[in-house]
CSV table of C-alpha atoms in Angstrom, one decimal:
chain,number,residue,atom,x,y,z
A,1302,MET,CA,93.6,55.4,-3.6
A,1303,PRO,CA,90.1,56.1,-4.4
A,1304,PRO,CA,87.1,55.8,-2.2
A,1305,LEU,CA,86.1,53.0,-0.8
A,1306,THR,CA,82.7,52.7,-3.0
A,1307,ASN,CA,81.6,54.4,-6.0
A,1308,THR,CA,77.9,54.4,-4.8
A,1309,PRO,CA,77.5,57.8,-3.7
A,1310,VAL,CA,77.1,58.0,0.3
A,1311,TYR,CA,74.9,60.9,1.9
A,1312,PHE,CA,74.7,62.2,5.5
A,1313,GLY,CA,72.0,63.7,5.5
A,1314,ASN,CA,71.8,66.0,2.0
A,1315,PHE,CA,75.9,66.0,2.3
A,1316,LEU,CA,78.1,63.9,0.0
A,1317,VAL,CA,80.3,62.3,2.1
A,1318,THR,CA,82.2,59.4,0.2
A,1319,PRO,CA,85.2,60.5,0.5
A,1320,GLN,CA,85.3,60.9,4.1
A,1321,VAL,CA,84.0,57.0,4.7
A,1322,PHE,CA,86.6,54.9,6.2
A,1323,HIS,CA,84.2,51.3,6.9
A,1324,LEU,CA,81.1,50.7,4.5
A,1325,THR,CA,79.0,47.6,5.9
A,1326,ALA,CA,75.4,46.1,4.8
A,1327,HIS,CA,73.8,48.8,6.6
A,1328,SER,CA,76.1,50.9,8.0
A,1329,PHE,CA,78.9,53.2,7.1
A,1330,ALA,CA,82.0,54.8,9.6
A,1331,LEU,CA,83.5,58.5,8.6
A,1332,VAL,CA,85.9,60.8,9.7
A,1333,ASN,CA,84.5,64.4,11.1
A,1334,ILE,CA,85.0,67.8,9.5
A,1335,LYS,CA,85.3,69.1,12.9
A,1336,PRO,CA,86.3,66.6,15.4
A,1337,LEU,CA,86.4,68.0,18.9
A,1338,LEU,CA,89.9,65.2,19.3
A,1339,PRO,CA,92.0,63.6,17.7
A,1340,GLY,CA,90.1,60.6,16.2
A,1341,HIS,CA,86.5,61.5,16.6
A,1342,VAL,CA,84.6,59.6,14.1
A,1343,LEU,CA,80.8,59.3,13.2
A,1344,VAL,CA,79.2,56.2,12.5
A,1345,SER,CA,76.0,56.1,10.7
A,1346,PRO,CA,73.3,53.4,9.4
A,1347,ARG,CA,73.4,53.8,5.6
A,1348,ARG,CA,69.8,55.0,5.2
A,1349,PRO,CA,69.0,58.2,5.9
A,1350,ALA,CA,67.1,57.5,9.0
A,1351,LYS,CA,66.6,60.1,11.5
A,1352,ARG,CA,66.2,58.8,15.0
A,1353,LEU,CA,67.4,55.2,16.4
A,1354,SER,CA,63.7,54.2,17.0
A,1355,ASP,CA,63.4,54.2,13.0
A,1356,LEU,CA,65.9,51.6,12.5
A,1357,ASN,CA,65.0,48.2,11.4
A,1358,HIS,CA,66.6,45.2,13.4
A,1359,ALA,CA,68.8,44.4,11.4
A,1360,GLU,CA,70.0,48.0,11.2
A,1361,ILE,CA,70.3,48.6,15.1
A,1362,SER,CA,72.4,45.5,15.2
A,1363,ASP,CA,74.7,46.6,12.3
A,1364,LEU,CA,75.3,50.4,13.8
A,1365,PHE,CA,76.2,48.7,17.0
A,1366,LEU,CA,78.9,45.8,15.8
A,1367,THR,CA,80.3,49.2,13.8
A,1368,VAL,CA,80.3,51.1,16.2
A,1369,GLN,CA,82.2,48.3,18.6
A,1370,GLN,CA,84.7,47.6,15.7
A,1371,VAL,CA,85.8,51.3,14.4
A,1372,GLY,CA,85.9,51.9,18.6
A,1373,ARG,CA,88.5,49.2,19.1
A,1374,MET,CA,90.4,50.3,15.9
A,1375,VAL,CA,90.4,54.3,16.6
A,1376,GLU,CA,91.3,53.4,20.6
A,1377,ARG,CA,94.1,51.9,19.6
A,1378,PHE,CA,95.3,54.1,16.4
A,1379,TYR,CA,95.0,57.3,18.3
A,1380,GLY,CA,96.8,55.6,21.5
A,1381,ALA,CA,94.1,56.4,23.6
A,1382,SER,CA,92.3,54.6,26.6
A,1383,SER,CA,88.9,55.3,26.5
A,1384,LEU,CA,85.8,56.0,24.4
A,1385,ASN,CA,83.2,58.5,24.8
A,1386,ILE,CA,80.1,57.0,22.4
A,1387,ALA,CA,77.5,59.6,22.0
A,1388,ILE,CA,74.0,59.5,20.2
A,1389,GLN,CA,72.1,62.7,19.9
A,1390,ASP,CA,68.8,61.5,19.4
A,1391,GLY,CA,66.8,64.1,17.5
A,1392,GLN,CA,66.8,67.5,17.4
A,1393,ALA,CA,66.2,68.7,20.9
A,1394,ALA,CA,69.0,66.3,21.7
A,1395,GLY,CA,71.5,68.7,19.9
A,1396,GLN,CA,71.5,66.4,16.8
A,1397,SER,CA,72.3,69.0,14.3
A,1398,VAL,CA,72.5,66.6,10.6
A,1399,PRO,CA,69.1,64.5,10.4
A,1400,HIS,CA,70.4,61.3,10.3
A,1401,LEU,CA,70.7,58.8,12.8
A,1402,HIS,CA,74.6,59.4,13.5
A,1403,THR,CA,77.0,57.6,16.8
A,1404,HIS,CA,80.1,59.9,17.9
A,1405,ILE,CA,82.9,57.9,18.6
A,1406,ILE,CA,86.0,60.1,20.4
A,1407,PRO,CA,88.9,58.2,21.5
A,1408,ARG,CA,90.1,59.9,25.3
A,1409,ARG,CA,93.3,59.7,26.9
A,1410,SER,CA,93.5,60.5,30.9
A,1411,LEU,CA,93.5,64.2,31.4
A,1412,ASP,CA,93.0,65.0,27.9
A,1413,LEU,CA,90.3,67.7,28.6
A,1414,GLU,CA,91.5,68.6,31.8
A,1415,ASP,CA,92.6,72.7,30.8
A,1416,GLN,CA,88.5,72.8,30.0
A,1417,GLY,CA,86.9,71.3,33.3
A,1418,GLY,CA,87.8,67.5,33.2
A,1419,SER,CA,86.7,64.8,31.5
A,1420,ASP,CA,82.8,65.5,31.0
A,1421,ALA,CA,83.8,68.6,28.9
A,1422,ILE,CA,83.4,66.9,26.4
A,1423,TYR,CA,79.7,66.9,27.0
A,1424,GLY,CA,79.3,70.6,26.3
A,1425,MET,CA,81.8,70.4,23.7
A,1426,LEU,CA,79.2,68.1,21.6
A,1427,GLU,CA,76.3,70.1,22.2
A,1428,GLY,CA,77.6,73.4,21.4
A,1429,GLU,CA,78.7,75.2,18.3
A,1430,ASP,CA,82.0,73.0,18.4
A,1431,GLY,CA,80.2,70.1,18.1
A,1432,ASP,CA,77.5,70.9,15.4
A,1433,VAL,CA,78.5,69.3,12.4
A,1434,GLY,CA,75.6,70.0,10.3
A,1435,LYS,CA,77.0,73.5,10.9
A,1436,HIS,CA,80.1,72.6,9.7
A,1437,LEU,CA,79.2,70.4,7.0
A,1438,TRP,CA,77.3,73.0,5.3
A,1439,GLU,CA,79.3,76.2,5.4
A,1440,LYS,CA,81.8,74.0,3.6
A,1441,SER,CA,79.6,72.7,1.1
A,1442,ASN,CA,78.6,74.6,-2.6
A,1443,ARG,CA,75.5,75.9,-0.6
A,1444,ARG,CA,77.5,77.8,1.5
A,1445,PRO,CA,75.1,80.9,2.9
A,1446,LYS,CA,76.2,84.1,1.2
A,1447,PHE,CA,77.5,85.5,4.8
A,1448,PRO,CA,78.9,82.8,6.5
A,1449,SER,CA,79.4,82.8,10.3
A,1450,VAL,CA,83.0,83.5,12.0
A,1451,ASP,CA,84.4,80.7,13.9
A,1452,ASP,CA,86.2,82.1,16.8
A,1453,SER,CA,87.0,78.7,18.0
A,1454,SER,CA,90.7,77.4,17.5
A,1455,ARG,CA,89.6,74.7,15.7
A,1456,GLN,CA,89.3,74.8,11.7
A,1457,PRO,CA,87.5,72.5,9.6
A,1458,ARG,CA,89.6,70.1,7.9
A,1459,THR,CA,90.1,70.5,3.9
A,1460,ALA,CA,88.5,67.2,1.6
A,1461,GLU,CA,92.0,66.3,1.6
A,1462,GLU,CA,93.0,66.0,5.3
A,1463,MET,CA,89.5,64.6,5.6
A,1464,ALA,CA,90.2,61.7,2.6
A,1465,ASP,CA,93.7,61.4,3.7
A,1466,GLU,CA,92.7,59.9,7.3
A,1467,ALA,CA,89.4,58.1,5.9
A,1468,ARG,CA,92.0,56.5,4.1
A,1469,LYS,CA,94.5,55.6,7.1
A,1470,LEU,CA,91.5,54.3,9.5
A,1471,ALA,CA,90.0,51.9,6.1
A,1472,ASP,CA,93.8,50.7,6.2
A,1473,GLU,CA,93.3,50.2,10.1
A,1474,MET,CA,90.1,48.8,10.2
A,1475,LYS,CA,91.0,45.6,6.8
A,1476,GLN,CA,94.1,45.0,9.2
A,1477,GLN,CA,92.0,44.8,12.3
A,1478,GLN,CA,89.5,42.7,10.5
A,1479,ILE,CA,92.1,40.3,9.4
A,1480,ASN,CA,93.8,40.0,12.6
A,1481,ASP,CA,90.3,39.7,14.1
A,1482,GLY,CA,88.6,37.1,12.2
A,1483,SER,CA,85.8,39.4,12.2
A,1484,SER,CA,83.0,38.0,10.6
A,1485,HIS,CA,81.7,41.9,10.6
A,1486,SER,CA,83.1,42.9,8.1
A,1487,SER,CA,83.2,45.4,5.5
A,1488,LEU,CA,81.9,45.4,1.9
């Protein structure tokens, strides 16, 4: 299946078109290069606004309606019972790509018990594991001469792995919209 659009989609400076699984008039949803938990995806405005306060009313409404739809789908698709939905609004808040984005992370009971409990997700988001910008930079053609070593057990996914997940989630979004009769649909 080809990407959802022939129009390039950028997340900050990074071309992410093959990772995109849902598009609306003002937002897009994409799979994460290095998800903190299975199903961890991002929703971002199509316009490269840096902060939530930079969005106009139509963009804010579309962004949060998209977060709601995508959240419902990934919760069902990944067999979760809850979601973490987070925005790191600005560099001092941990935002690693200067393009507003919402993290949607499907959760299950006791999924992080071995790491200190369910609140461990916040440290993961703010730490090196949650540094989306770093992981995208390392995968881009602009790779630094001396890439940093990733000591964690999670490895960045390949473009093929992300495109495969994007295809599956795009199919799920279409099915959800058919089932829901949703008026907030993809383009």
